[in-house]
GROMACS .gro file of C-alpha atoms in nm:
model
  328
    1UNK     CA    1  -3.972  -5.554  -9.390
    2UNK     CA    2  -3.767  -5.239  -9.338
    3UNK     CA    3  -3.719  -5.044  -9.660
    4UNK     CA    4  -3.416  -4.823  -9.728
    5UNK     CA    5  -3.392  -4.484  -9.891
    6UNK     CA    6  -3.595  -4.504 -10.211
    7UNK     CA    7  -3.418  -4.587 -10.535
    8UNK     CA    8  -3.395  -4.216 -10.618
    9UNK     CA    9  -3.201  -4.130 -10.303
   10UNK     CA   10  -2.962  -4.426 -10.318
   11UNK     CA   11  -2.888  -4.362 -10.686
   12UNK     CA   12  -2.835  -3.994 -10.614
   13UNK     CA   13  -2.610  -4.046 -10.310
   14UNK     CA   14  -2.373  -4.296 -10.473
   15UNK     CA   15  -2.353  -4.098 -10.795
   16UNK     CA   16  -2.278  -3.762 -10.634
   17UNK     CA   17  -2.025  -3.915 -10.394
   18UNK     CA   18  -1.812  -3.991 -10.701
   19UNK     CA   19  -1.763  -3.616 -10.749
   20UNK     CA   20  -1.616  -3.574 -10.399
   21UNK     CA   21  -1.313  -3.790 -10.482
   22UNK     CA   22  -0.960  -3.656 -10.540
   23UNK     CA   23  -0.728  -3.698 -10.833
   24UNK     CA   24  -0.603  -4.055 -10.827
   25UNK     CA   25  -0.954  -4.188 -10.767
   26UNK     CA   26  -1.184  -3.965 -10.970
   27UNK     CA   27  -1.091  -4.094 -11.317
   28UNK     CA   28  -1.156  -4.456 -11.218
   29UNK     CA   29  -1.483  -4.383 -11.038
   30UNK     CA   30  -1.610  -4.154 -11.311
   31UNK     CA   31  -1.531  -4.420 -11.570
   32UNK     CA   32  -1.746  -4.659 -11.365
   33UNK     CA   33  -2.010  -4.413 -11.247
   34UNK     CA   34  -2.296  -4.600 -11.415
   35UNK     CA   35  -2.209  -4.918 -11.225
   36UNK     CA   36  -2.170  -4.729 -10.897
   37UNK     CA   37  -2.508  -4.565 -10.953
   38UNK     CA   38  -2.700  -4.867 -11.076
   39UNK     CA   39  -2.575  -5.098 -10.800
   40UNK     CA   40  -2.651  -4.852 -10.523
   41UNK     CA   41  -2.971  -5.050 -10.468
   42UNK     CA   42  -2.821  -5.399 -10.498
   43UNK     CA   43  -2.818  -5.460 -10.120
   44UNK     CA   44  -3.193  -5.392 -10.108
   45UNK     CA   45  -3.255  -5.639 -10.388
   46UNK     CA   46  -3.038  -5.894 -10.213
   47UNK     CA   47  -3.270  -5.894  -9.910
   48UNK     CA   48  -3.538  -6.071 -10.112
   49UNK     CA   49  -3.314  -6.372 -10.180
   50UNK     CA   50  -3.093  -6.371  -9.869
   51UNK     CA   51  -3.254  -6.332  -9.527
   52UNK     CA   52  -2.915  -6.269  -9.364
   53UNK     CA   53  -2.901  -5.939  -9.554
   54UNK     CA   54  -3.195  -5.787  -9.367
   55UNK     CA   55  -3.028  -5.685  -9.034
   56UNK     CA   56  -2.743  -5.516  -9.219
   57UNK     CA   57  -2.964  -5.218  -9.300
   58UNK     CA   58  -3.063  -5.096  -8.953
   59UNK     CA   59  -2.959  -5.052  -8.591
   60UNK     CA   60  -3.246  -5.029  -8.342
   61UNK     CA   61  -3.061  -4.815  -8.091
   62UNK     CA   62  -3.361  -4.760  -7.866
   63UNK     CA   63  -3.371  -5.130  -7.779
   64UNK     CA   64  -3.056  -5.074  -7.574
   65UNK     CA   65  -3.199  -4.814  -7.336
   66UNK     CA   66  -3.201  -4.438  -7.297
   67UNK     CA   67  -2.831  -4.392  -7.372
   68UNK     CA   68  -2.761  -4.663  -7.631
   69UNK     CA   69  -2.449  -4.511  -7.781
   70UNK     CA   70  -2.275  -4.531  -7.445
   71UNK     CA   71  -2.432  -4.867  -7.360
   72UNK     CA   72  -2.348  -5.074  -7.667
   73UNK     CA   73  -1.977  -5.161  -7.707
   74UNK     CA   74  -1.852  -5.062  -8.049
   75UNK     CA   75  -1.633  -5.367  -8.099
   76UNK     CA   76  -1.836  -5.661  -8.230
   77UNK     CA   77  -1.686  -5.923  -7.999
   78UNK     CA   78  -1.750  -5.710  -7.691
   79UNK     CA   79  -2.106  -5.631  -7.799
   80UNK     CA   80  -2.170  -6.000  -7.869
   81UNK     CA   81  -2.043  -6.101  -7.526
   82UNK     CA   82  -2.266  -5.843  -7.362
   83UNK     CA   83  -2.587  -5.901  -7.559
   84UNK     CA   84  -2.541  -6.226  -7.761
   85UNK     CA   85  -2.515  -6.256  -8.138
   86UNK     CA   86  -2.886  -6.335  -8.169
   87UNK     CA   87  -2.977  -6.004  -8.005
   88UNK     CA   88  -2.741  -5.805  -8.226
   89UNK     CA   89  -2.880  -5.965  -8.541
   90UNK     CA   90  -3.238  -5.913  -8.425
   91UNK     CA   91  -3.192  -5.542  -8.362
   92UNK     CA   92  -2.960  -5.469  -8.652
   93UNK     CA   93  -2.591  -5.476  -8.738
   94UNK     CA   94  -2.563  -5.166  -8.956
   95UNK     CA   95  -2.251  -5.003  -8.802
   96UNK     CA   96  -2.059  -5.331  -8.807
   97UNK     CA   97  -2.177  -5.397  -9.162
   98UNK     CA   98  -2.023  -5.064  -9.264
   99UNK     CA   99  -1.697  -5.162  -9.097
  100UNK     CA  100  -1.694  -5.505  -9.265
  101UNK     CA  101  -1.755  -5.364  -9.613
  102UNK     CA  102  -1.498  -5.092  -9.554
  103UNK     CA  103  -1.222  -5.343  -9.490
  104UNK     CA  104  -1.336  -5.557  -9.783
  105UNK     CA  105  -1.294  -5.247  -9.999
  106UNK     CA  106  -0.946  -5.188  -9.855
  107UNK     CA  107  -0.857  -5.547  -9.944
  108UNK     CA  108  -0.998  -5.503 -10.295
  109UNK     CA  109  -0.784  -5.193 -10.350
  110UNK     CA  110  -0.474  -5.377 -10.228
  111UNK     CA  111  -0.548  -5.669 -10.462
  112UNK     CA  112  -0.611  -5.437 -10.759
  113UNK     CA  113  -0.937  -5.628 -10.804
  114UNK     CA  114  -1.158  -5.407 -11.020
  115UNK     CA  115  -1.470  -5.620 -10.978
  116UNK     CA  116  -1.439  -5.628 -10.599
  117UNK     CA  117  -1.361  -5.255 -10.580
  118UNK     CA  118  -1.681  -5.170 -10.766
  119UNK     CA  119  -1.889  -5.422 -10.572
  120UNK     CA  120  -1.779  -5.310 -10.227
  121UNK     CA  121  -1.789  -4.942 -10.324
  122UNK     CA  122  -2.153  -4.976 -10.427
  123UNK     CA  123  -2.248  -5.181 -10.121
  124UNK     CA  124  -2.056  -4.963  -9.877
  125UNK     CA  125  -2.224  -4.656 -10.026
  126UNK     CA  126  -2.564  -4.813  -9.967
  127UNK     CA  127  -2.499  -4.899  -9.603
  128UNK     CA  128  -2.344  -4.562  -9.523
  129UNK     CA  129  -2.650  -4.394  -9.675
  130UNK     CA  130  -2.878  -4.616  -9.464
  131UNK     CA  131  -2.694  -4.505  -9.150
  132UNK     CA  132  -2.796  -4.148  -9.234
  133UNK     CA  133  -3.169  -4.235  -9.219
  134UNK     CA  134  -3.340  -4.164  -8.882
  135UNK     CA  135  -3.596  -4.445  -8.907
  136UNK     CA  136  -3.316  -4.700  -8.951
  137UNK     CA  137  -3.218  -4.642  -8.588
  138UNK     CA  138  -3.544  -4.708  -8.403
  139UNK     CA  139  -3.775  -5.002  -8.337
  140UNK     CA  140  -4.063  -4.777  -8.445
  141UNK     CA  141  -3.920  -4.784  -8.797
  142UNK     CA  142  -4.254  -4.748  -8.978
  143UNK     CA  143  -4.457  -4.572  -8.711
  144UNK     CA  144  -4.620  -4.905  -8.630
  145UNK     CA  145  -4.591  -4.839  -8.255
  146UNK     CA  146  -4.757  -4.496  -8.275
  147UNK     CA  147  -5.029  -4.553  -8.539
  148UNK     CA  148  -4.821  -4.381  -8.809
  149UNK     CA  149  -4.791  -4.666  -9.057
  150UNK     CA  150  -4.638  -4.550  -9.384
  151UNK     CA  151  -4.418  -4.276  -9.240
  152UNK     CA  152  -4.110  -4.474  -9.344
  153UNK     CA  153  -4.183  -4.464  -9.717
  154UNK     CA  154  -4.310  -4.107  -9.686
  155UNK     CA  155  -3.987  -3.972  -9.534
  156UNK     CA  156  -3.731  -4.188  -9.711
  157UNK     CA  157  -3.881  -4.232 -10.057
  158UNK     CA  158  -4.162  -3.992 -10.130
  159UNK     CA  159  -4.000  -3.672 -10.000
  160UNK     CA  160  -3.666  -3.722 -10.181
  161UNK     CA  161  -3.849  -3.817 -10.501
  162UNK     CA  162  -4.080  -3.518 -10.478
  163UNK     CA  163  -3.834  -3.250 -10.372
  164UNK     CA  164  -3.480  -3.390 -10.409
  165UNK     CA  165  -3.418  -3.242 -10.751
  166UNK     CA  166  -3.416  -2.894 -10.596
  167UNK     CA  167  -3.154  -2.964 -10.327
  168UNK     CA  168  -2.801  -2.827 -10.327
  169UNK     CA  169  -2.589  -3.138 -10.273
  170UNK     CA  170  -2.243  -2.984 -10.299
  171UNK     CA  171  -2.044  -3.108  -9.996
  172UNK     CA  172  -1.686  -3.040 -10.106
  173UNK     CA  173  -1.403  -3.291 -10.119
  174UNK     CA  174  -1.377  -3.629  -9.948
  175UNK     CA  175  -1.187  -3.639  -9.618
  176UNK     CA  176  -1.000  -3.915  -9.440
  177UNK     CA  177  -1.181  -4.111  -9.166
  178UNK     CA  178  -0.954  -4.209  -8.879
  179UNK     CA  179  -1.181  -4.477  -8.732
  180UNK     CA  180  -1.438  -4.630  -8.973
  181UNK     CA  181  -1.636  -4.812  -8.703
  182UNK     CA  182  -1.647  -4.510  -8.474
  183UNK     CA  183  -1.768  -4.297  -8.766
  184UNK     CA  184  -2.041  -4.551  -8.842
  185UNK     CA  185  -2.169  -4.518  -8.485
  186UNK     CA  186  -2.150  -4.138  -8.512
  187UNK     CA  187  -2.372  -4.151  -8.822
  188UNK     CA  188  -2.621  -4.380  -8.650
  189UNK     CA  189  -2.624  -4.157  -8.342
  190UNK     CA  190  -2.690  -3.842  -8.545
  191UNK     CA  191  -2.974  -4.020  -8.725
  192UNK     CA  192  -3.117  -4.147  -8.396
  193UNK     CA  193  -3.133  -3.790  -8.266
  194UNK     CA  194  -3.363  -3.705  -8.558
  195UNK     CA  195  -3.597  -4.004  -8.525
  196UNK     CA  196  -3.833  -3.846  -8.269
  197UNK     CA  197  -3.870  -3.535  -8.485
  198UNK     CA  198  -3.953  -3.743  -8.795
  199UNK     CA  199  -4.245  -3.898  -8.608
  200UNK     CA  200  -4.352  -3.595  -8.401
  201UNK     CA  201  -4.368  -3.360  -8.699
  202UNK     CA  202  -4.575  -3.608  -8.900
  203UNK     CA  203  -4.824  -3.638  -8.612
  204UNK     CA  204  -4.853  -3.258  -8.603
  205UNK     CA  205  -4.919  -3.239  -8.977
  206UNK     CA  206  -5.181  -3.516  -8.950
  207UNK     CA  207  -5.360  -3.327  -8.673
  208UNK     CA  208  -5.393  -3.004  -8.872
  209UNK     CA  209  -5.402  -3.100  -9.239
  210UNK     CA  210  -5.750  -3.098  -9.404
  211UNK     CA  211  -5.866  -3.458  -9.429
  212UNK     CA  212  -6.025  -3.409  -9.773
  213UNK     CA  213  -5.693  -3.288  -9.917
  214UNK     CA  214  -5.469  -3.554  -9.768
  215UNK     CA  215  -5.486  -3.800 -10.060
  216UNK     CA  216  -5.478  -3.779 -10.437
  217UNK     CA  217  -5.485  -4.029 -10.722
  218UNK     CA  218  -5.158  -4.066 -10.912
  219UNK     CA  219  -5.037  -4.266 -11.208
  220UNK     CA  220  -4.755  -4.506 -11.125
  221UNK     CA  221  -4.660  -4.649 -11.459
  222UNK     CA  222  -4.990  -4.758 -11.612
  223UNK     CA  223  -5.194  -4.795 -11.296
  224UNK     CA  224  -5.373  -4.549 -11.073
  225UNK     CA  225  -5.287  -4.543 -10.704
  226UNK     CA  226  -5.410  -4.343 -10.410
  227UNK     CA  227  -5.126  -4.182 -10.218
  228UNK     CA  228  -5.056  -3.885  -9.993
  229UNK     CA  229  -5.115  -3.562 -10.183
  230UNK     CA  230  -4.840  -3.335 -10.307
  231UNK     CA  231  -4.973  -3.065 -10.073
  232UNK     CA  232  -4.950  -3.297  -9.773
  233UNK     CA  233  -4.595  -3.395  -9.864
  234UNK     CA  234  -4.505  -3.029  -9.908
  235UNK     CA  235  -4.645  -2.945  -9.565
  236UNK     CA  236  -4.448  -3.226  -9.401
  237UNK     CA  237  -4.133  -3.147  -9.596
  238UNK     CA  238  -4.151  -2.779  -9.498
  239UNK     CA  239  -4.216  -2.862  -9.133
  240UNK     CA  240  -3.904  -3.080  -9.125
  241UNK     CA  241  -3.703  -2.765  -9.204
  242UNK     CA  242  -3.452  -2.917  -9.442
  243UNK     CA  243  -3.391  -3.242  -9.253
  244UNK     CA  244  -3.415  -3.468  -9.559
  245UNK     CA  245  -3.169  -3.255  -9.754
  246UNK     CA  246  -2.926  -3.244  -9.461
  247UNK     CA  247  -2.934  -3.621  -9.416
  248UNK     CA  248  -2.878  -3.677  -9.789
  249UNK     CA  249  -2.586  -3.433  -9.789
  250UNK     CA  250  -2.442  -3.614  -9.487
  251UNK     CA  251  -2.477  -3.943  -9.676
  252UNK     CA  252  -2.303  -3.809  -9.989
  253UNK     CA  253  -2.012  -3.665  -9.791
  254UNK     CA  254  -1.961  -3.979  -9.586
  255UNK     CA  255  -1.983  -4.220  -9.877
  256UNK     CA  256  -1.704  -4.025 -10.045
  257UNK     CA  257  -1.510  -4.016  -9.717
  258UNK     CA  258  -1.529  -4.394  -9.675
  259UNK     CA  259  -1.422  -4.466 -10.034
  260UNK     CA  260  -1.133  -4.222 -10.009
  261UNK     CA  261  -1.019  -4.352  -9.669
  262UNK     CA  262  -1.023  -4.714  -9.791
  263UNK     CA  263  -0.804  -4.613 -10.086
  264UNK     CA  264  -0.560  -4.432  -9.856
  265UNK     CA  265  -0.548  -4.726  -9.614
  266UNK     CA  266  -0.472  -4.954  -9.909
  267UNK     CA  267  -0.166  -4.745  -9.998
  268UNK     CA  268  -0.327  -4.531 -10.270
  269UNK     CA  269  -0.291  -4.780 -10.557
  270UNK     CA  270  -0.289  -4.654 -10.915
  271UNK     CA  271  -0.654  -4.693 -11.013
  272UNK     CA  272  -0.609  -4.555 -11.362
  273UNK     CA  273  -0.439  -4.883 -11.456
  274UNK     CA  274  -0.756  -5.070 -11.358
  275UNK     CA  275  -0.988  -4.891 -11.601
  276UNK     CA  276  -1.110  -5.150 -11.850
  277UNK     CA  277  -1.224  -4.901 -12.112
  278UNK     CA  278  -1.198  -4.525 -12.114
  279UNK     CA  279  -1.519  -4.325 -12.156
  280UNK     CA  280  -1.593  -4.190 -12.501
  281UNK     CA  281  -1.551  -3.821 -12.575
  282UNK     CA  282  -1.927  -3.773 -12.539
  283UNK     CA  283  -1.930  -3.956 -12.205
  284UNK     CA  284  -1.639  -3.748 -12.076
  285UNK     CA  285  -1.821  -3.432 -12.178
  286UNK     CA  286  -2.137  -3.546 -12.000
  287UNK     CA  287  -1.947  -3.630 -11.681
  288UNK     CA  288  -1.763  -3.297 -11.691
  289UNK     CA  289  -2.096  -3.119 -11.726
  290UNK     CA  290  -2.241  -3.316 -11.435
  291UNK     CA  291  -1.938  -3.234 -11.221
  292UNK     CA  292  -1.972  -2.865 -11.303
  293UNK     CA  293  -2.338  -2.875 -11.206
  294UNK     CA  294  -2.253  -3.049 -10.877
  295UNK     CA  295  -1.996  -2.782 -10.789
  296UNK     CA  296  -2.255  -2.515 -10.865
  297UNK     CA  297  -2.507  -2.679 -10.632
  298UNK     CA  298  -2.719  -2.822 -10.912
  299UNK     CA  299  -2.783  -3.171 -11.047
  300UNK     CA  300  -2.830  -3.350 -11.374
  301UNK     CA  301  -3.120  -3.594 -11.433
  302UNK     CA  302  -3.054  -3.948 -11.316
  303UNK     CA  303  -3.004  -4.224 -11.572
  304UNK     CA  304  -3.300  -4.461 -11.595
  305UNK     CA  305  -3.198  -4.801 -11.465
  306UNK     CA  306  -3.528  -4.981 -11.514
  307UNK     CA  307  -3.788  -4.806 -11.299
  308UNK     CA  308  -3.659  -4.490 -11.136
  309UNK     CA  309  -3.888  -4.322 -10.886
  310UNK     CA  310  -4.008  -3.984 -11.011
  311UNK     CA  311  -4.209  -3.702 -10.853
  312UNK     CA  312  -4.575  -3.800 -10.859
  313UNK     CA  313  -4.826  -3.580 -11.037
  314UNK     CA  314  -5.197  -3.605 -10.955
  315UNK     CA  315  -5.445  -3.712 -11.220
  316UNK     CA  316  -5.740  -3.502 -11.324
  317UNK     CA  317  -5.938  -3.650 -11.035
  318UNK     CA  318  -5.969  -3.415 -10.741
  319UNK     CA  319  -5.858  -3.514 -10.390
  320UNK     CA  320  -6.214  -3.569 -10.260
  321UNK     CA  321  -6.295  -3.811 -10.542
  322UNK     CA  322  -5.964  -3.984 -10.492
  323UNK     CA  323  -6.030  -4.031 -10.122
  324UNK     CA  324  -6.378  -4.177 -10.181
  325UNK     CA  325  -6.320  -4.401 -10.478
  326UNK     CA  326  -5.954  -4.495 -10.513
  327UNK     CA  327  -5.836  -4.831 -10.388
  328UNK     CA  328  -5.570  -4.863 -10.121
   0.00000   0.00000   0.00000
C-alpha cells in the first residue's frame, strides 16, 4: 500500500501552513492549530478502514503515456469518458480529490460550520502535501519496478525525520489560487518531473556507498531495528541537492494558498466568531513564539500526538555487526 509523507512531514506542513494565513483567518486557525496538526494524518489512518480512500493519495501519471499532463483531461467527467472511472480509480484520483475537498471547505466556510472547516482544512492539507511528493505520481512508487524497494519510505519519511528540523520553511503569505483543479495538476506535474531523479540518485548512491556501512541498528521505541544508516541517508539527502526541503516548502505554501482561497471564495466570513474557546495567555505566547521562529526561518519542536517520528540514532552496535546480526 502506498504510504504518504511520514507523520513528521504531514504534521509539519499543516502546522506551518497556519502561519501563512492573513488577518481574518489567522486567529481562528491558530486557536485550532493543535487540531489542524494532529489531524494532518487522518486521511492515512482512514485508508485502513475505508478502501475507497486509497486512490485519493496518488496519481500515476506515467500510466497515461509520455506526456500525461496534456493527455489526461482535467475535468473529471471528460477524463472518465476518455479512460473510464475504473481506470481513474486504479491509477489514482489525487488532483480531483484536492478539488473535491477544496469545494467542501468553501461550503463549510459559507455554512459557518466550525467542525467541517477544521475537518476539510486538515484533509485538504494532507492531499495537497501528497501532491508535492514525487513518488505519488508514478507507478514505480516504491521502486518495485527497478529493484529499489524501500525508496518510498526513505525519501518521504526517513529524510524529513532525519534532516527536516534544519530546514528553513518560511514561504511568506498565502496567495489566492484562481483555479484549484488546475493548480492541483500543476503540483502533480512538478512532482512527476522529480520522480526520475528520486530513483536515479538512489541507484547512484547504492552503487558507490560502502556495503558494510549501509545499515545500522536503531532503537524504535523499545525494540531494535535494522535500517539504513545515518551516513547513507546523509549521502542520499546531499545528492538530492535540497529536493526534499523544496517539496516540503511547496507543500506548506500551497496548503496555505488553498485554505486562503477557499475562505475568499466563501465571501471571507468572520471566523473569529466561530472560535469556541480562546487560547490561554500561555498558549498565545507559545504560538507567537512559534510564529516568530517561522518568520526567522526556524521551527519549534512538534507536539507529540502519540508516536511522532524522530531522527534515528544508532545504538552502540557498529554497522558491520548490525548488518550481520540484526533482523529485517
